[in-house]
Amino acid sequence: MANRCAVIGIGQTKHTDRRLDVNHVGLVREACNRALEDARLPWKNIDALVIGKAPDTIEGVICPELYMAEALGMAGKPLFRVHTAGSVGGATAIVGTELIGAGLHDKVLVLGWQKQSESDITWALSPNLPFDPPLMAGAGGFFAPHFREYIRRSGAPDHIGIKVAVKDRRHALRNPYAHLHQPSVCFEEIRDTPMLWDPLRYGETCPSSDGACAMVLSSEKFADHGSARPAWIHATEMRSEPTIMPGRDEVNPRAGRDCAAALYKKTGITNPRKEFDCAEIYVAFSWFEPMLAETLGFAEPGEGWKLSDSGATSLEDGGDIPWNCSGGVLSSNPIGASGTLRFAEAALQVRGQAGERQVDGARLALAHALGGASQFFAMWIVGSEKP
Amino acid sequence: MREVAIIAFGQTPNRRKELHRNDAEMVAPVVAEVLKGVGLSRRDVDFTCSGSSDFLAGYSFSWVMAIDALGAWPPIQESHVEGEAAWALYEAWVKMLCQEEIEVALVYGFGRQSMSSPREVMVLMNDPYLETPLWPDTISQAALQARALLDAGLCTERDFAEIAVRNLRHAESNPLAQLSGRPDPDALLETPTIASPLRKHDCPPITDGACAVLLAAGDRARELCNRPAWIRGLAHRIDVQALGRRDLTHSHSARLAAEAAGAIGTRVDIAELHAPFTPQDWILQRELEITEGTVINPSGGIHQGNPMMGAGLVRFGEVAARIIRGEADRGVAHATQGPCLQQNMVGVLEGE
Amino acid sequence: MADAQKPVTYIKTPIAIHYDYSIGTGSSTFMRAIREGRILGSRCPDTGKVYVPPRLSSVETASPMSELVELPDRGVVYTYCIVNIKFYDQVLEIPYAYAYIVLDGADSAIMHLIQECSVEEMRPGMRVQAVWKDPSEWTESLENIRYFKPTGEADLPIDTIMNQIRKKSYA
């Protein structure tokens, strides 16, 4: 039986396209310092650090956490690096949870980060390898055909993607840390942005961000140490499926369905839409919202777009299951941190610390991170009650 | 604490260059071998974790394609560490300690460093602002450490050569070894230096390879293996990286890891030390307090091969294999990453 | 003098590393065949699914796949995307469509360019045929096929085809 684990401190940077004012260390320490302040702990009281980041080609340094060890307060302590592509931020939090669950440590700092301005992000994400004809560039180009297939399968109207993008960008206006702040954002504005990979418009894609997010996780012994009530981690789950498999369904991946089902089973959730107060879901491109709504059990297959269309996922519209009150990945995407941000924002909600993006009375929240070719899933459930 | 053991180990023959197979094709037979050895199918594996390096492979997300070699259907619980696979072993161990439903875990590591020049590539594992622009390659950095040992009067170049001789002699009984033999230490000392005071025999070979271990918990381990190699202690620690900020004649983090793993002051039959350079072997013997009765690197150590990102995991596998075969009762395994023994993992394994 | 007072905020450090890249045995088999104008796949002994390009082992079951299958250069569009964005080493004129194409007899899809078809005519289920470069230009590359073009035949029920493929799964 695993030891209980709680989030007692949360910190993040102001995410932006280019942090010229800080180097790698400055970036991550900004997030860590805020998390430690929130946890009311000094650096030296941290037992271990788990750090997550997506490809090192993005900063051009192999395992930068190694050279940053001292600056991260880990000289003489255990430092651990996770890399599970886009879901890494979530996987990192899960490893941190397990270190406490196993009774190895009491206070673990979990950190996700990425400084995408430092190299060519398009190259870093899709280097054209020999023998492969260069057909598409960027993650959007990879996912666009699957969005088209979703639209065909579900009969979703064209405007759904735009609506999701508008919602998340409007949410971001309530989040001082979000990268994209577009005060004038509205349906027409997103609709009129250039079509990049049909059906995906520029306004429906995530930005490329420099950013970091840190959480202090603790055992039950230190759960009340933070400046706000703890966010108890009720359950975590991960699933992966192959990249290229004949008949693989990238639109509704089994790894996602299995991950969510296993997670809900652990905690007795049978109706995620009704039982969660809010969710932070890795929606990097607008159409992921209706698709993931189906994969993660918030809507029946073919009906996910109706959830998005109805305003149910909008905090502004008073929806009953707000998704991505933080603005989500659509508003800030430092890849290595994006998963941690989802997990952290869910924890912020149940700790009542989400400020203007707070869902009133949020007590139970779901977080999800997605990686690779819609193949890596990491999820957790946090609540204000002890599990 | 839940009992977790290594129950199987496999690796590719250590070769200078894997010409034909890609990473997934290299990993697949090794994984198949370890599963077959204990009569398991891939569906019996509850958690999988791997270690590798995107920069070694030359492209981002390079480890993702290796998942296609695992038969990951239905979808699996899987994770990945960027770097040495011994840390993937650690992640699997931790998961098994706190999740009872994880009874069997597969850990694998792989790398084809022959595709580029590792000496060049690994320069990028340094402080990008102050150090990388000087292009400090791994051999030069290790040479600085060797020089520190010589200048402190702690070692001679002959001591380094004798470590290589010991490894090469042990490697003779290892059919998968890349290098082996019985060279004369004086003859070795006649060879030219690559980066003074290091000579070819002091440095790791370039090896392409993959390796895998299977972990199992409690009674499941006993069902699957006659003599599981129980993990009695496992810990890792890290030092400051900058070479100028450390006493290079020591590896403080290796010492701390060994203490935390319970490896200090305890009798062990064998020790597998992941020392890519011979002077580092000397340092580790001191930090881990390896005594005379302990056989060091019965596999041949790094001279048997240096499948980067897997060589540390191989050390754990080699200790476990000998315990499983009844050739040893208790052993210590060590893995490292980062320049000059910056980050270290130590484990104590024991048979019942 | 003004420049000397501006703080340094970044330094550009170009990195160049050279790799000898090998695509592996399965894909090499594919490339050697395509150099001769042939398309090869491999069949999974457990599910019967045909993979293009061939693999050494089944992605689903990890069983070795030794049976090679020769495939025609025609198939059907599963799904597709229309590209409107220029990227740095792009050689194609925008807008262009690329599609996942299931070749006749294959179970996995290959990705390739669609031409001789207006973007409005692009649709799932469309029958397509490869248009090759002149054989004198053939090398070890999928670019021996310049693009796929519509054949004009009746569309195929792609939903049914994909569902049938999915049913062949081992689990």
XYZ file of C-alpha atoms in Angstrom, chain B residues 8-334:
327
model
C 17.080 -12.257 -15.708
C 19.650 -10.387 -17.765
C 20.514 -10.285 -21.433
C 22.651 -8.221 -23.759
C 23.735 -8.091 -27.366
C 27.282 -9.206 -28.116
C 29.421 -6.127 -27.631
C 30.432 -4.912 -31.070
C 32.270 -1.921 -32.394
C 29.517 -1.215 -34.877
C 25.965 -2.402 -35.330
C 25.833 -2.046 -39.082
C 22.408 -3.196 -40.034
C 19.896 -3.103 -37.239
C 18.278 0.010 -35.892
C 17.580 0.535 -32.182
C 14.255 -1.289 -32.136
C 15.735 -4.242 -34.033
C 18.644 -4.400 -31.581
C 16.379 -4.269 -28.533
C 13.784 -6.802 -29.702
C 15.874 -9.990 -29.506
C 17.381 -9.052 -26.143
C 13.931 -8.479 -24.684
C 12.702 -11.729 -26.219
C 15.680 -13.555 -24.736
C 15.176 -12.401 -21.158
C 11.467 -13.163 -21.277
C 11.978 -16.583 -22.803
C 14.636 -17.405 -20.229
C 12.084 -17.228 -17.420
C 9.159 -18.519 -19.425
C 7.267 -15.224 -19.583
C 5.537 -13.541 -22.465
C 5.498 -9.805 -23.015
C 2.007 -9.689 -21.556
C 3.347 -10.798 -18.205
C 5.332 -7.578 -17.925
C 3.522 -5.005 -15.769
C 5.879 -2.068 -16.268
C 8.585 -1.220 -18.768
C 11.251 1.449 -18.495
C 14.165 2.290 -20.756
C 17.202 4.532 -20.877
C 18.815 6.025 -23.959
C 19.987 9.335 -25.387
C 18.463 11.356 -28.218
C 21.770 13.026 -28.938
C 23.566 9.718 -29.236
C 20.955 8.603 -31.738
C 21.034 11.899 -33.578
C 17.362 12.806 -33.411
C 14.612 13.719 -30.976
C 12.318 11.075 -29.523
C 14.702 8.384 -30.713
C 13.609 6.025 -27.965
C 9.987 6.051 -29.112
C 10.563 3.694 -32.005
C 12.078 1.145 -29.629
C 8.657 0.780 -28.034
C 7.512 -0.711 -31.307
C 9.872 -3.621 -30.530
C 8.115 -4.522 -27.291
C 4.798 -5.798 -28.535
C 3.137 -2.958 -26.611
C -0.410 -4.106 -27.324
C -2.677 -3.870 -25.496
C -1.142 -0.607 -24.281
C 1.433 -0.924 -21.527
C 2.645 0.998 -18.516
C 5.890 2.434 -19.708
C 8.323 5.210 -18.972
C 11.716 6.437 -20.114
C 14.741 8.156 -18.605
C 17.039 10.266 -20.713
C 20.425 8.789 -19.990
C 21.882 5.663 -18.504
C 19.417 2.783 -18.199
C 20.464 2.014 -14.629
C 18.259 4.953 -13.727
C 15.419 3.227 -15.546
C 16.081 0.292 -13.225
C 15.723 2.675 -10.296
C 12.402 3.988 -11.583
C 11.096 0.445 -12.006
C 12.254 -0.507 -8.507
C 10.542 2.515 -6.955
C 7.335 1.772 -8.806
C 7.390 -1.810 -7.600
C 7.929 -0.698 -4.025
C 4.725 1.295 -3.979
C 2.442 -0.442 -6.464
C 1.560 -3.988 -5.558
C 0.019 -4.739 -8.910
C 3.452 -4.292 -10.554
C 4.935 -7.768 -10.111
C 7.228 -7.955 -13.126
C 9.135 -5.098 -14.744
C 11.280 -4.947 -17.853
C 14.178 -2.510 -18.010
C 16.297 -1.990 -21.107
C 18.974 0.318 -22.401
C 20.512 0.824 -25.811
C 22.754 3.044 -27.873
C 24.613 3.048 -31.183
C 27.408 5.477 -30.462
C 29.366 4.332 -33.505
C 26.994 6.404 -35.632
C 28.822 9.521 -34.615
C 31.832 10.388 -32.564
C 30.855 9.995 -28.901
C 33.912 11.981 -27.942
C 32.388 14.878 -29.910
C 28.753 14.368 -29.004
C 29.249 14.029 -25.275
C 30.876 17.446 -25.173
C 27.305 18.700 -25.136
C 26.812 17.242 -21.684
C 28.486 20.281 -20.130
C 27.601 23.790 -19.014
C 26.674 25.377 -22.351
C 27.689 28.885 -21.382
C 31.125 28.416 -19.895
C 32.370 24.932 -20.707
C 30.944 23.563 -23.945
C 32.427 26.369 -26.054
C 35.828 25.003 -25.030
C 34.797 21.548 -26.367
C 35.915 19.514 -23.353
C 35.575 15.943 -24.606
C 35.069 13.009 -22.268
C 38.582 11.638 -22.687
C 40.224 14.967 -21.880
C 38.029 15.385 -18.849
C 38.912 11.909 -17.613
C 42.552 12.749 -18.266
C 42.259 15.719 -15.927
C 40.960 13.370 -13.294
C 43.791 10.901 -13.924
C 46.312 13.723 -13.692
C 44.828 14.786 -10.341
C 45.362 11.259 -9.028
C 48.948 11.148 -10.255
C 49.781 14.584 -8.888
C 48.349 13.684 -5.493
C 50.667 10.687 -5.403
C 47.703 8.352 -5.056
C 48.254 6.351 -8.226
C 50.766 5.622 -10.921
C 50.120 5.070 -14.613
C 50.995 1.467 -13.976
C 48.097 1.226 -11.513
C 45.801 2.322 -14.318
C 47.313 -0.210 -16.708
C 46.835 -2.985 -14.172
C 43.159 -2.190 -13.925
C 42.894 -2.616 -17.685
C 44.865 -5.869 -17.468
C 42.507 -7.176 -14.812
C 39.426 -6.277 -16.830
C 40.803 -7.799 -20.033
C 41.776 -11.012 -18.276
C 38.314 -11.378 -16.768
C 36.739 -10.610 -20.124
C 38.333 -13.739 -21.566
C 35.648 -15.833 -19.897
C 32.905 -13.592 -21.276
C 31.790 -14.775 -24.727
C 30.077 -11.448 -25.427
C 33.124 -9.330 -24.655
C 34.416 -6.916 -27.247
C 37.934 -6.804 -25.850
C 39.851 -9.400 -23.885
C 43.318 -10.825 -23.533
C 46.422 -10.953 -21.378
C 48.546 -7.957 -22.292
C 51.632 -7.150 -20.289
C 51.151 -3.931 -18.275
C 54.601 -2.686 -19.297
C 53.771 -3.234 -22.939
C 50.581 -1.251 -22.458
C 52.567 1.580 -20.932
C 54.693 1.739 -24.085
C 51.673 2.648 -26.192
C 51.154 6.310 -27.024
C 48.873 8.508 -24.933
C 45.587 9.699 -26.374
C 45.143 12.476 -23.837
C 47.953 12.345 -21.366
C 48.168 10.438 -19.139
C 45.435 8.244 -20.659
C 46.233 5.603 -23.210
C 43.938 3.493 -25.311
C 43.662 0.772 -22.674
C 42.558 3.353 -20.106
C 39.598 4.376 -22.234
C 36.311 2.648 -22.990
C 35.827 0.949 -26.350
C 33.190 2.289 -28.693
C 30.348 -0.192 -28.570
C 26.896 -0.461 -30.065
C 24.532 -2.567 -28.043
C 21.378 -3.177 -26.087
C 20.736 -4.852 -22.755
C 17.768 -5.773 -20.618
C 16.940 -6.996 -17.135
C 13.757 -8.350 -15.661
C 12.676 -7.446 -12.154
C 10.162 -9.379 -10.121
C 8.719 -8.938 -6.651
C 8.448 -11.285 -3.709
C 7.006 -14.699 -4.358
C 6.606 -13.979 -8.045
C 10.401 -13.724 -8.230
C 10.750 -17.055 -6.443
C 8.278 -18.665 -8.852
C 10.172 -17.471 -11.881
C 13.752 -17.866 -10.762
C 15.503 -20.463 -8.654
C 17.787 -17.936 -7.074
C 16.642 -14.339 -7.556
C 19.213 -11.602 -7.026
C 17.449 -9.554 -4.363
C 18.003 -5.798 -4.344
C 18.974 -5.185 -0.740
C 19.808 -1.553 -1.272
C 19.700 0.890 -4.175
C 20.544 4.573 -4.129
C 21.876 7.333 -6.346
C 23.470 10.705 -5.686
C 24.915 13.509 -7.762
C 27.859 15.890 -7.392
C 28.478 19.370 -8.672
C 29.435 19.040 -12.337
C 32.101 21.683 -12.890
C 35.442 19.915 -12.670
C 37.104 22.894 -11.041
C 34.646 22.778 -8.168
C 35.364 19.206 -7.144
C 38.238 17.222 -5.768
C 38.633 14.970 -8.790
C 40.510 12.338 -6.792
C 37.207 11.574 -5.124
C 33.662 10.846 -6.158
C 31.705 12.182 -3.249
C 28.360 11.139 -4.713
C 29.581 7.567 -5.296
C 30.449 7.409 -1.631
C 27.086 8.819 -0.546
C 25.203 6.472 -2.853
C 27.171 3.508 -1.533
C 26.401 4.493 2.051
C 22.716 4.944 1.336
C 22.595 1.579 -0.450
C 24.264 -0.168 2.489
C 27.318 -1.100 0.446
C 29.945 0.287 2.834
C 31.626 -1.974 5.355
C 29.821 -5.027 4.134
C 31.369 -8.130 2.653
C 30.629 -8.729 -1.010
C 31.943 -11.458 -3.308
C 31.881 -9.419 -6.498
C 31.751 -5.799 -7.525
C 30.854 -4.572 -11.009
C 32.090 -1.016 -11.370
C 30.916 1.172 -14.234
C 34.226 2.932 -14.685
C 34.545 4.095 -18.277
C 38.167 5.075 -17.573
C 40.642 3.025 -15.538
C 41.489 5.803 -13.026
C 37.805 5.951 -12.178
C 37.924 2.265 -11.253
C 40.597 3.126 -8.689
C 38.501 5.965 -7.265
C 35.409 3.790 -7.007
C 37.277 1.044 -5.213
C 38.219 3.606 -2.615
C 34.790 5.247 -2.321
C 32.968 1.914 -2.105
C 35.623 0.486 0.231
C 36.065 -2.594 -1.943
C 38.205 -5.032 -0.001
C 40.743 -7.552 -1.200
C 38.459 -10.544 -1.090
C 36.080 -9.035 -3.620
C 36.469 -9.930 -7.279
C 36.177 -6.717 -9.280
C 34.519 -6.773 -12.710
C 34.338 -10.521 -13.251
C 32.572 -9.708 -16.548
C 35.537 -7.710 -17.773
C 34.010 -4.407 -16.755
C 34.029 -1.652 -19.310
C 36.540 -3.486 -21.476
C 33.946 -6.137 -22.229
C 32.104 -3.321 -23.947
C 30.659 0.124 -23.393
C 27.158 0.115 -24.858
C 26.539 3.689 -23.819
C 23.283 4.300 -21.985
C 23.261 0.592 -21.089
C 26.709 -0.057 -19.651
C 25.567 0.779 -16.132
C 22.560 -1.495 -16.392
C 24.919 -4.219 -17.619
C 26.835 -3.951 -14.348
C 23.654 -4.725 -12.435
C 22.843 -7.526 -14.850
C 26.281 -9.090 -14.535
C 26.154 -9.137 -10.731
C 22.634 -10.531 -10.806
C 23.528 -13.203 -13.365
C 26.326 -14.526 -11.194
C 24.108 -14.640 -8.141
C 21.392 -16.401 -10.129
C 23.900 -18.958 -11.412
C 25.178 -19.550 -7.865
C 28.643 -18.209 -8.652
C 28.328 -15.479 -6.030
C 26.181 -14.757 -3.003
C 26.454 -11.041 -2.607
C 27.587 -8.312 -4.934
C 27.678 -4.595 -5.409
C 26.825 -2.981 -8.748
C 27.591 0.578 -9.750
